Amino acid sequence: QVQLVESGGGLVQPGGSLRLSCAASGFPFSNYVMSWYRQAPEKERELVAHITSAGRTNYADSVKGRFTISRDNDKNTVYLQMNSLKPEDTAVYYCRTSLGKIYWGQGTQVTVSS
């Protein structure tokens, strides 16, 4: 069955960096778009970035120039490198893919605070 397992979240000071990972299984990973979303308290879930099977990327305006999405098709893993983190980046970050049906990971908490 399809599984998406995120890791790499934590507490970081403003200006710091984190790298999130999402390990995928149960489907032909290299053929599908992979996305990162986030949900802050009392806010709706929002798209952060996505990467196509060909490696084309797209980012929310709020993270452009600071975040980088990438994928390793040999490891069935998608990454989100987050630099210059701000308190407003605090959220639960989710990995997502759509195979007709949408699948989500369980999420990983990112807290940016001094």
Coordinates of N, CA, C and O in Angstrom, one line a residue, residues 43-100:
K43 N -5.0 27.7 10.7 CA -4.9 28.1 9.3 C -5.2 26.9 8.4 O -5.0 25.8 8.9
E44 N -5.5 27.2 7.2 CA -5.7 26.1 6.3 C -4.4 25.6 5.8 O -3.4 26.2 5.7
R45 N -4.5 24.3 5.4 CA -3.3 23.7 4.8 C -3.0 24.4 3.5 O -3.9 24.6 2.7
E46 N -1.7 24.7 3.2 CA -1.3 25.4 2.0 C -0.1 24.7 1.3 O 0.7 24.0 2.0
L47 N -0.1 24.8 0.0 CA 1.0 24.2 -0.8 C 2.3 25.0 -0.5 O 2.3 26.3 -0.6
V48 N 3.4 24.3 -0.3 CA 4.7 24.9 -0.1 C 5.5 24.8 -1.4 O 6.0 25.8 -1.9
A49 N 5.6 23.6 -1.9 CA 6.4 23.4 -3.1 C 6.0 22.0 -3.8 O 5.5 21.1 -3.0
H50 N 6.2 21.9 -5.1 CA 6.0 20.6 -5.7 C 7.1 20.4 -6.7 O 7.7 21.3 -7.2
I51 N 7.3 19.1 -7.0 CA 8.3 18.7 -8.0 C 7.7 17.7 -8.9 O 7.1 16.7 -8.4
T52 N 7.8 17.8 -10.2 CA 7.3 16.9 -11.2 C 8.2 15.7 -11.3 O 9.3 15.7 -10.8
S53 N 7.7 14.7 -12.1 CA 8.6 13.5 -12.4 C 9.8 13.9 -13.2 O 10.8 13.3 -13.1
A54 N 9.7 15.0 -13.9 CA 10.8 15.5 -14.7 C 11.8 16.4 -13.9 O 12.8 16.9 -14.5
G55 N 11.4 16.7 -12.7 CA 12.2 17.6 -11.9 C 11.9 19.0 -11.9 O 12.6 19.8 -11.3
R56 N 10.8 19.4 -12.6 CA 10.4 20.8 -12.6 C 9.8 21.1 -11.2 O 9.0 20.3 -10.6
T57 N 10.1 22.3 -10.7 CA 9.7 22.7 -9.4 C 8.8 24.0 -9.4 O 8.9 24.8 -10.4
N58 N 8.0 24.1 -8.4 CA 7.2 25.3 -8.2 C 7.1 25.6 -6.7 O 7.0 24.6 -5.9
Y59 N 7.1 26.9 -6.3 CA 7.1 27.2 -4.9 C 6.0 28.3 -4.6 O 5.7 29.1 -5.4
A60 N 5.6 28.3 -3.4 CA 4.7 29.3 -2.9 C 5.6 30.6 -2.8 O 6.8 30.5 -2.5
D61 N 5.0 31.8 -3.0 CA 5.7 33.0 -3.0 C 6.4 33.2 -1.7 O 7.5 33.8 -1.6
S62 N 5.8 32.8 -0.6 CA 6.3 33.0 0.7 C 7.6 32.3 1.0 O 8.3 32.6 2.0
V63 N 7.9 31.2 0.2 CA 9.2 30.5 0.5 C 10.2 30.6 -0.7 O 11.3 30.0 -0.5
K64 N 9.8 31.2 -1.8 CA 10.8 31.3 -2.9 C 12.1 31.9 -2.5 O 12.1 32.9 -1.8
G65 N 13.2 31.3 -2.9 CA 14.5 31.8 -2.6 C 15.0 31.3 -1.2 O 16.2 31.5 -0.9
R66 N 14.1 30.7 -0.4 CA 14.6 30.1 0.9 C 14.5 28.6 0.9 O 15.3 28.0 1.6
F67 N 13.5 28.1 0.3 CA 13.2 26.6 0.3 C 13.6 26.0 -1.0 O 13.4 26.6 -2.1
T68 N 14.0 24.7 -1.0 CA 14.3 24.0 -2.2 C 13.8 22.6 -2.1 O 14.1 21.9 -1.1
I69 N 13.0 22.2 -3.0 CA 12.4 20.8 -3.1 C 13.3 20.1 -4.1 O 13.7 20.6 -5.1
S70 N 13.6 18.8 -3.7 CA 14.3 17.9 -4.6 C 13.8 16.5 -4.4 O 13.1 16.2 -3.4
R71 N 14.3 15.6 -5.3 CA 13.9 14.2 -5.2 C 15.0 13.3 -5.6 O 15.8 13.7 -6.4
D72 N 15.1 12.2 -4.9 CA 16.0 11.1 -5.3 C 15.2 9.9 -5.6 O 14.7 9.2 -4.8
N73 N 15.1 9.6 -6.9 CA 14.2 8.5 -7.4 C 14.8 7.2 -7.1 O 14.1 6.2 -7.0
D74 N 16.1 7.1 -6.8 CA 16.7 5.8 -6.4 C 16.4 5.5 -5.0 O 16.3 4.3 -4.7
K75 N 16.1 6.5 -4.2 CA 15.8 6.3 -2.8 C 14.3 6.5 -2.5 O 13.9 6.4 -1.4
N76 N 13.5 6.8 -3.6 CA 12.1 7.0 -3.4 C 11.8 8.0 -2.3 O 11.0 7.9 -1.4
T77 N 12.6 9.1 -2.3 CA 12.5 10.1 -1.3 C 12.5 11.5 -1.9 O 13.2 11.8 -2.9
V78 N 11.6 12.4 -1.3 CA 11.6 13.8 -1.7 C 12.0 14.6 -0.5 O 11.7 14.2 0.7
Y79 N 12.7 15.7 -0.7 CA 13.3 16.5 0.3 C 12.8 17.9 0.2 O 12.4 18.4 -0.8
L80 N 12.8 18.6 1.4 CA 12.6 20.0 1.4 C 13.7 20.7 2.2 O 13.7 20.5 3.5
Q81 N 14.6 21.3 1.6 CA 15.6 22.1 2.3 C 15.1 23.5 2.6 O 14.7 24.2 1.7
M82 N 15.1 23.8 3.9 CA 14.5 25.1 4.3 C 15.6 25.9 5.0 O 16.2 25.5 6.0
N83 N 15.9 27.0 4.4 CA 16.9 28.0 4.9 C 16.3 29.3 5.3 O 15.1 29.6 4.9
S84 N 17.0 30.1 6.0 CA 16.5 31.4 6.5 C 15.1 31.3 7.1 O 14.2 32.1 6.7
L85 N 14.9 30.3 8.0 CA 13.6 30.1 8.5 C 13.1 31.3 9.3 O 13.9 31.9 10.0
K86 N 11.8 31.5 9.3 CA 11.1 32.6 10.0 C 10.1 32.0 10.9 O 9.6 30.9 10.7
P87 N 9.7 32.7 12.0 CA 8.7 32.2 12.9 C 7.4 31.9 12.1 O 6.7 30.9 12.5
E88 N 7.1 32.6 11.1 CA 5.9 32.3 10.3 C 5.9 31.0 9.5 O 4.9 30.6 8.9
D89 N 7.1 30.4 9.5 CA 7.2 29.0 8.8 C 6.8 27.9 9.8 O 6.7 26.8 9.4
T90 N 6.5 28.3 11.0 CA 6.1 27.3 12.0 C 4.8 26.6 11.6 O 3.8 27.3 11.3
A91 N 4.8 25.3 11.5 CA 3.7 24.5 11.0 C 4.0 23.1 11.0 O 5.1 22.7 11.3
V92 N 3.0 22.3 10.8 CA 3.2 20.9 10.5 C 3.3 20.7 9.0 O 2.5 21.2 8.3
Y93 N 4.4 20.1 8.6 CA 4.7 19.9 7.2 C 4.3 18.5 6.7 O 4.7 17.5 7.4
Y94 N 3.6 18.4 5.6 CA 3.1 17.2 5.1 C 3.6 16.9 3.7 O 3.7 17.8 2.8
C95 N 3.9 15.7 3.4 CA 4.2 15.2 2.1 C 2.9 14.7 1.4 O 2.0 14.1 2.1
R96 N 2.8 14.9 0.1 CA 1.5 14.5 -0.5 C 1.9 14.0 -1.9 O 2.8 14.5 -2.6
T97 N 1.1 13.0 -2.4 CA 1.1 12.7 -3.8 C -0.4 12.3 -4.2 O -1.2 12.0 -3.4
S98 N -0.6 12.4 -5.5 CA -1.9 12.0 -6.0 C -1.8 10.9 -7.1 O -1.1 11.1 -8.1
L99 N -2.4 9.8 -6.8 CA -2.4 8.7 -7.8 C -3.8 8.5 -8.2 O -4.3 7.4 -8.3
G100 N -4.5 9.6 -8.5 CA -6.0 9.5 -8.6 C -6.6 9.8 -7.3 O -7.2 10.8 -7.0

